[in-house]
Amino acid sequence: MFYTFLSISPIPFQSQEVEETLKRIQSHKGVVGTIVVNNEGIPVKSTLDNTSTVQYAGLMSQLSDKARSVVRDLDPSNDLSFLRVRSKKHEIMVAPDKDFLLIVIQNPTD
């Protein structure tokens, strides 16, 4: 089930192709949830409950911004393309884009 959040900016990805891609990601074994966050850190689409969505969106947006800053400080011509955080409980993958972040939370595999 997808929960949709209102955003002050228009959502240009409301296409059938994007919906199918999100459903395909969500159908992978071990995927706990997916979140799309706009460039203001506001979740615009999620498969998680509201509390978890807001928590993951806020924290992962901040972490992604910091990681991007570190990458650029090391090499100004470089940019962050993907971020993966693995803990004992979950693996969180973040794909940053100019306007959005895609966050995927999954159970770690051995």
Coordinates of C-alpha atoms in Angstrom, one line a residue:
M1 CA 0.0 0.0 0.0
F2 CA 1.4 3.4 -0.9
Y3 CA 0.8 6.5 1.3
T4 CA 0.9 9.7 -0.6
F5 CA 2.0 12.9 1.0
L6 CA 1.1 16.4 -0.2
S7 CA 4.0 18.6 -1.3
I8 CA 4.2 22.3 -1.9
S9 CA 6.1 21.6 -5.1
P10 CA 4.5 19.7 -8.0
I11 CA 5.4 16.1 -8.4
P12 CA 6.7 15.6 -12.0
F13 CA 7.1 11.8 -11.6
Q14 CA 3.5 10.8 -11.4
S15 CA 3.8 8.6 -14.5
Q16 CA 2.9 5.0 -14.9
E17 CA 6.5 4.1 -15.6
V18 CA 7.6 5.6 -12.2
E19 CA 4.7 3.9 -10.4
E20 CA 5.7 0.6 -11.9
T21 CA 9.4 1.1 -11.0
L22 CA 8.5 1.8 -7.4
K23 CA 6.2 -1.3 -7.3
R24 CA 9.0 -3.4 -8.8
I25 CA 11.5 -2.2 -6.2
Q26 CA 9.0 -2.8 -3.4
S27 CA 8.3 -6.4 -4.6
H28 CA 12.0 -7.4 -4.2
K29 CA 12.6 -9.9 -1.4
G30 CA 13.6 -8.2 1.8
V31 CA 12.4 -4.7 0.9
V32 CA 10.8 -3.1 3.9
G33 CA 9.8 0.2 2.3
T34 CA 10.5 2.9 -0.2
I35 CA 10.3 6.7 0.2
V36 CA 10.6 9.5 -2.4
V37 CA 11.7 12.8 -0.8
N38 CA 11.7 16.1 -2.6
N39 CA 14.7 18.5 -2.6
E40 CA 13.2 20.3 0.5
G41 CA 13.3 17.0 2.5
I42 CA 9.5 16.5 2.3
P43 CA 8.3 13.0 1.7
V44 CA 6.1 12.9 -1.4
K45 CA 5.5 9.1 -1.7
S46 CA 6.1 6.3 0.8
T47 CA 5.1 2.7 1.6
L48 CA 5.9 3.2 5.3
D49 CA 3.7 4.6 8.1
N50 CA 3.8 8.4 8.6
T51 CA 6.0 8.4 11.6
S52 CA 8.7 6.2 10.0
T53 CA 8.4 8.1 6.8
V54 CA 9.1 11.5 8.4
Q55 CA 11.9 10.1 10.5
Y56 CA 13.7 8.3 7.6
A57 CA 13.1 11.2 5.2
G58 CA 14.5 13.9 7.5
L59 CA 17.5 11.9 8.7
M60 CA 18.5 10.4 5.4
S61 CA 18.1 13.8 3.6
Q62 CA 20.5 15.3 6.1
L63 CA 23.0 12.4 5.8
S64 CA 22.8 12.6 2.0
D65 CA 23.5 16.3 2.1
K66 CA 26.5 15.8 4.4
A67 CA 27.8 12.9 2.3
R68 CA 27.5 15.0 -0.8
S69 CA 29.4 17.8 0.9
V70 CA 32.2 15.5 1.9
V71 CA 32.5 14.1 -1.6
R72 CA 32.7 17.6 -3.1
D73 CA 35.2 18.8 -0.4
L74 CA 37.5 15.9 -1.4
D75 CA 37.1 16.6 -5.1
P76 CA 35.0 19.6 -6.3
S77 CA 34.5 18.0 -9.7
N78 CA 32.9 14.9 -8.1
D79 CA 29.4 14.3 -6.8
L80 CA 27.5 11.8 -4.7
S81 CA 25.8 9.2 -6.8
F82 CA 24.6 6.6 -4.2
L83 CA 24.7 6.1 -0.5
R84 CA 24.4 2.8 1.4
V85 CA 24.1 2.4 5.2
R86 CA 24.1 -1.1 6.6
S87 CA 23.3 -1.9 10.2
K88 CA 22.4 -5.1 12.0
K89 CA 18.7 -4.5 11.4
H90 CA 18.4 -2.8 8.0
E91 CA 20.2 -1.7 4.9
I92 CA 19.3 1.8 3.8
M93 CA 20.0 2.8 0.2
V94 CA 19.7 6.4 -1.0
A95 CA 19.8 7.4 -4.7
P96 CA 20.1 11.2 -4.8
D97 CA 19.0 13.2 -7.8
K98 CA 18.8 16.9 -8.4
D99 CA 15.2 17.2 -7.3
F100 CA 14.5 14.0 -5.3
L101 CA 16.0 11.3 -3.1
L102 CA 14.9 7.7 -3.5
I103 CA 15.3 5.8 -0.2
V104 CA 14.9 2.1 0.0
I105 CA 15.0 0.2 3.3
Q106 CA 15.6 -3.5 3.2
N107 CA 16.5 -6.3 5.5
P108 CA 20.3 -7.1 5.2
T109 CA 21.3 -10.3 3.5
D110 CA 24.1 -12.4 4.7

